[in-house]
Amino acid sequence: MTGSVARGIIGLMSGPYVIRGSVALPEAELVWRFSRSSGPGGQHVNTSDSQVELRFDLHRTQALPPVWKERALERLAGRLVDGVLSVRASEHRSQWRNRETAAVRLAALLAEATAPPPKPRRKSRIPRGINERRLREKKQRGDTKRGRSGRDWT
């Protein structure tokens, strides 16, 4: 691939990948690895490295605020290998589209992992009037049913 073609392809990539607000994935901290993708694709697939693996060192990054970093490390602990988050993409036949997919997937994963925890649910109290009405209607229904039998209940 010539220099101008490579610059053209990289120029087409829609970066930077924003996690949330003004925080984005730094291009310098992303590690790309390419390999041959499995599955159908004809002769072309045997010669092109279209599968993409994107790695981001979450443990050493300075791009995330400390609070976000702690949250992400805690929530993604099961996916991390030595503090490194890895995402694979091989859905498309083109390496460029797989790069886009992997970067977007990584940004979405980090956005979800760094999101603040939801506000705790406040327990609501049932108003006394509603509870009294429910009990009154329940008693009335019982009286109606009791009145259906042929026996004298007195």
PDB file of N, CA, C and O in Angstrom, residues 115-147:
ATOM      1  N   ALA A 115     -19.850   4.526  33.345  1.00  0.00           N
ATOM      2  CA  ALA A 115     -21.072   5.258  33.690  1.00  0.00           C
ATOM      3  C   ALA A 115     -21.270   5.270  35.202  1.00  0.00           C
ATOM      4  O   ALA A 115     -20.955   4.292  35.886  1.00  0.00           O
ATOM      5  N   PRO A 116     -21.787   6.367  35.729  1.00  0.00           N
ATOM      6  CA  PRO A 116     -22.022   6.418  37.178  1.00  0.00           C
ATOM      7  C   PRO A 116     -23.098   5.424  37.585  1.00  0.00           C
ATOM      8  O   PRO A 116     -23.979   5.107  36.785  1.00  0.00           O
ATOM      9  N   PRO A 117     -23.020   4.917  38.804  1.00  0.00           N
ATOM     10  CA  PRO A 117     -24.036   3.951  39.240  1.00  0.00           C
ATOM     11  C   PRO A 117     -25.406   4.620  39.306  1.00  0.00           C
ATOM     12  O   PRO A 117     -25.492   5.831  39.548  1.00  0.00           O
ATOM     13  N   PRO A 118     -26.476   3.866  39.089  1.00  0.00           N
ATOM     14  CA  PRO A 118     -27.809   4.473  39.133  1.00  0.00           C
ATOM     15  C   PRO A 118     -28.153   4.934  40.548  1.00  0.00           C
ATOM     16  O   PRO A 118     -27.634   4.393  41.530  1.00  0.00           O
ATOM     17  N   LYS A 119     -29.027   5.940  40.634  1.00  0.00           N
ATOM     18  CA  LYS A 119     -29.438   6.441  41.951  1.00  0.00           C
ATOM     19  C   LYS A 119     -30.203   5.339  42.668  1.00  0.00           C
ATOM     20  O   LYS A 119     -30.982   4.613  42.046  1.00  0.00           O
ATOM     21  N   PRO A 120     -29.996   5.203  43.982  1.00  0.00           N
ATOM     22  CA  PRO A 120     -30.717   4.162  44.718  1.00  0.00           C
ATOM     23  C   PRO A 120     -32.223   4.443  44.705  1.00  0.00           C
ATOM     24  O   PRO A 120     -32.644   5.598  44.774  1.00  0.00           O
ATOM     25  N   ARG A 121     -32.992   3.398  44.615  1.00  0.00           N
ATOM     26  CA  ARG A 121     -34.441   3.519  44.548  1.00  0.00           C
ATOM     27  C   ARG A 121     -34.976   3.877  45.924  1.00  0.00           C
ATOM     28  O   ARG A 121     -34.656   3.231  46.920  1.00  0.00           O
ATOM     29  N   ARG A 122     -35.811   4.915  45.949  1.00  0.00           N
ATOM     30  CA  ARG A 122     -36.457   5.295  47.210  1.00  0.00           C
ATOM     31  C   ARG A 122     -37.744   4.505  47.345  1.00  0.00           C
ATOM     32  O   ARG A 122     -38.565   4.486  46.433  1.00  0.00           O
ATOM     33  N   LYS A 123     -37.910   3.878  48.472  1.00  0.00           N
ATOM     34  CA  LYS A 123     -39.093   3.073  48.705  1.00  0.00           C
ATOM     35  C   LYS A 123     -40.291   4.004  48.847  1.00  0.00           C
ATOM     36  O   LYS A 123     -40.270   4.952  49.646  1.00  0.00           O
ATOM     37  N   SER A 124     -41.324   3.750  48.072  1.00  0.00           N
ATOM     38  CA  SER A 124     -42.506   4.604  48.147  1.00  0.00           C
ATOM     39  C   SER A 124     -43.448   4.084  49.236  1.00  0.00           C
ATOM     40  O   SER A 124     -43.456   2.906  49.560  1.00  0.00           O
ATOM     41  N   ARG A 125     -44.239   4.996  49.808  1.00  0.00           N
ATOM     42  CA  ARG A 125     -45.154   4.637  50.874  1.00  0.00           C
ATOM     43  C   ARG A 125     -46.569   4.696  50.325  1.00  0.00           C
ATOM     44  O   ARG A 125     -46.951   5.679  49.682  1.00  0.00           O
ATOM     45  N   ILE A 126     -47.355   3.677  50.593  1.00  0.00           N
ATOM     46  CA  ILE A 126     -48.737   3.649  50.126  1.00  0.00           C
ATOM     47  C   ILE A 126     -49.556   4.566  51.022  1.00  0.00           C
ATOM     48  O   ILE A 126     -49.532   4.419  52.248  1.00  0.00           O
ATOM     49  N   PRO A 127     -50.290   5.511  50.435  1.00  0.00           N
ATOM     50  CA  PRO A 127     -51.105   6.403  51.266  1.00  0.00           C
ATOM     51  C   PRO A 127     -52.167   5.629  52.053  1.00  0.00           C
ATOM     52  O   PRO A 127     -52.696   4.619  51.586  1.00  0.00           O
ATOM     53  N   ARG A 128     -52.470   6.130  53.261  1.00  0.00           N
ATOM     54  CA  ARG A 128     -53.394   5.434  54.145  1.00  0.00           C
ATOM     55  C   ARG A 128     -54.786   5.296  53.517  1.00  0.00           C
ATOM     56  O   ARG A 128     -55.431   4.261  53.642  1.00  0.00           O
ATOM     57  N   GLY A 129     -55.249   6.318  52.810  1.00  0.00           N
ATOM     58  CA  GLY A 129     -56.566   6.294  52.187  1.00  0.00           C
ATOM     59  C   GLY A 129     -56.711   5.155  51.185  1.00  0.00           C
ATOM     60  O   GLY A 129     -57.754   4.496  51.124  1.00  0.00           O
ATOM     61  N   ILE A 130     -55.656   4.913  50.396  1.00  0.00           N
ATOM     62  CA  ILE A 130     -55.698   3.837  49.394  1.00  0.00           C
ATOM     63  C   ILE A 130     -55.798   2.483  50.082  1.00  0.00           C
ATOM     64  O   ILE A 130     -56.580   1.610  49.680  1.00  0.00           O
ATOM     65  N   ASN A 131     -55.037   2.306  51.150  1.00  0.00           N
ATOM     66  CA  ASN A 131     -55.056   1.039  51.876  1.00  0.00           C
ATOM     67  C   ASN A 131     -56.423   0.804  52.522  1.00  0.00           C
ATOM     68  O   ASN A 131     -56.966  -0.305  52.464  1.00  0.00           O
ATOM     69  N   GLU A 132     -56.998   1.862  53.115  1.00  0.00           N
ATOM     70  CA  GLU A 132     -58.317   1.728  53.738  1.00  0.00           C
ATOM     71  C   GLU A 132     -59.387   1.381  52.705  1.00  0.00           C
ATOM     72  O   GLU A 132     -60.253   0.549  52.951  1.00  0.00           O
ATOM     73  N   ARG A 133     -59.328   2.018  51.530  1.00  0.00           N
ATOM     74  CA  ARG A 133     -60.291   1.739  50.469  1.00  0.00           C
ATOM     75  C   ARG A 133     -60.171   0.292  50.006  1.00  0.00           C
ATOM     76  O   ARG A 133     -61.169  -0.396  49.790  1.00  0.00           O
ATOM     77  N   ARG A 134     -58.938  -0.181  49.869  1.00  0.00           N
ATOM     78  CA  ARG A 134     -58.712  -1.572  49.457  1.00  0.00           C
ATOM     79  C   ARG A 134     -59.346  -2.532  50.454  1.00  0.00           C
ATOM     80  O   ARG A 134     -60.049  -3.478  50.071  1.00  0.00           O
ATOM     81  N   LEU A 135     -59.137  -2.302  51.744  1.00  0.00           N
ATOM     82  CA  LEU A 135     -59.693  -3.178  52.776  1.00  0.00           C
ATOM     83  C   LEU A 135     -61.223  -3.112  52.806  1.00  0.00           C
ATOM     84  O   LEU A 135     -61.892  -4.125  52.978  1.00  0.00           O
ATOM     85  N   ARG A 136     -61.760  -1.887  52.596  1.00  0.00           N
ATOM     86  CA  ARG A 136     -63.222  -1.728  52.583  1.00  0.00           C
ATOM     87  C   ARG A 136     -63.840  -2.501  51.407  1.00  0.00           C
ATOM     88  O   ARG A 136     -64.821  -3.223  51.566  1.00  0.00           O
ATOM     89  N   GLU A 137     -63.201  -2.392  50.207  1.00  0.00           N
ATOM     90  CA  GLU A 137     -63.704  -3.109  49.027  1.00  0.00           C
ATOM     91  C   GLU A 137     -63.567  -4.615  49.194  1.00  0.00           C
ATOM     92  O   GLU A 137     -64.429  -5.382  48.760  1.00  0.00           O
ATOM     93  N   LYS A 138     -62.509  -5.040  49.873  1.00  0.00           N
ATOM     94  CA  LYS A 138     -62.291  -6.465  50.121  1.00  0.00           C
ATOM     95  C   LYS A 138     -63.391  -7.020  51.032  1.00  0.00           C
ATOM     96  O   LYS A 138     -63.936  -8.104  50.803  1.00  0.00           O
ATOM     97  N   LYS A 139     -63.729  -6.254  52.072  1.00  0.00           N
ATOM     98  CA  LYS A 139     -64.785  -6.665  53.011  1.00  0.00           C
ATOM     99  C   LYS A 139     -66.136  -6.738  52.291  1.00  0.00           C
ATOM    100  O   LYS A 139     -66.895  -7.694  52.469  1.00  0.00           O
ATOM    101  N   GLN A 140     -66.389  -5.753  51.434  1.00  0.00           N
ATOM    102  CA  GLN A 140     -67.641  -5.704  50.685  1.00  0.00           C
ATOM    103  C   GLN A 140     -67.760  -6.916  49.760  1.00  0.00           C
ATOM    104  O   GLN A 140     -68.821  -7.538  49.656  1.00  0.00           O
ATOM    105  N   ARG A 141     -66.666  -7.262  49.107  1.00  0.00           N
ATOM    106  CA  ARG A 141     -66.639  -8.409  48.190  1.00  0.00           C
ATOM    107  C   ARG A 141     -66.909  -9.705  48.957  1.00  0.00           C
ATOM    108  O   ARG A 141     -67.644 -10.576  48.504  1.00  0.00           O
ATOM    109  N   GLY A 142     -66.312  -9.823  50.135  1.00  0.00           N
ATOM    110  CA  GLY A 142     -66.546 -10.997  50.983  1.00  0.00           C
ATOM    111  C   GLY A 142     -68.007 -11.114  51.396  1.00  0.00           C
ATOM    112  O   GLY A 142     -68.585 -12.210  51.401  1.00  0.00           O
ATOM    113  N   ASP A 143     -68.606  -9.969  51.760  1.00  0.00           N
ATOM    114  CA  ASP A 143     -70.026  -9.965  52.136  1.00  0.00           C
ATOM    115  C   ASP A 143     -70.894 -10.403  50.958  1.00  0.00           C
ATOM    116  O   ASP A 143     -71.854 -11.155  51.131  1.00  0.00           O
ATOM    117  N   THR A 144     -70.560  -9.903  49.755  1.00  0.00           N
ATOM    118  CA  THR A 144     -71.315 -10.278  48.551  1.00  0.00           C
ATOM    119  C   THR A 144     -71.251 -11.776  48.335  1.00  0.00           C
ATOM    120  O   THR A 144     -72.274 -12.429  48.080  1.00  0.00           O
ATOM    121  N   LYS A 145     -70.066 -12.353  48.462  1.00  0.00           N
ATOM    122  CA  LYS A 145     -69.898 -13.794  48.246  1.00  0.00           C
ATOM    123  C   LYS A 145     -70.616 -14.598  49.325  1.00  0.00           C
ATOM    124  O   LYS A 145     -71.214 -15.634  49.048  1.00  0.00           O
ATOM    125  N   ARG A 146     -70.553 -14.104  50.557  1.00  0.00           N
ATOM    126  CA  ARG A 146     -71.196 -14.805  51.661  1.00  0.00           C
ATOM    127  C   ARG A 146     -72.711 -14.809  51.466  1.00  0.00           C
ATOM    128  O   ARG A 146     -73.397 -15.769  51.797  1.00  0.00           O
ATOM    129  N   GLY A 147     -73.250 -13.742  50.903  1.00  0.00           N
ATOM    130  CA  GLY A 147     -74.679 -13.623  50.673  1.00  0.00           C
ATOM    131  C   GLY A 147     -75.189 -14.557  49.577  1.00  0.00           C
ATOM    132  O   GLY A 147     -76.398 -14.766  49.447  1.00  0.00           O
TER     133      GLY A 147
END
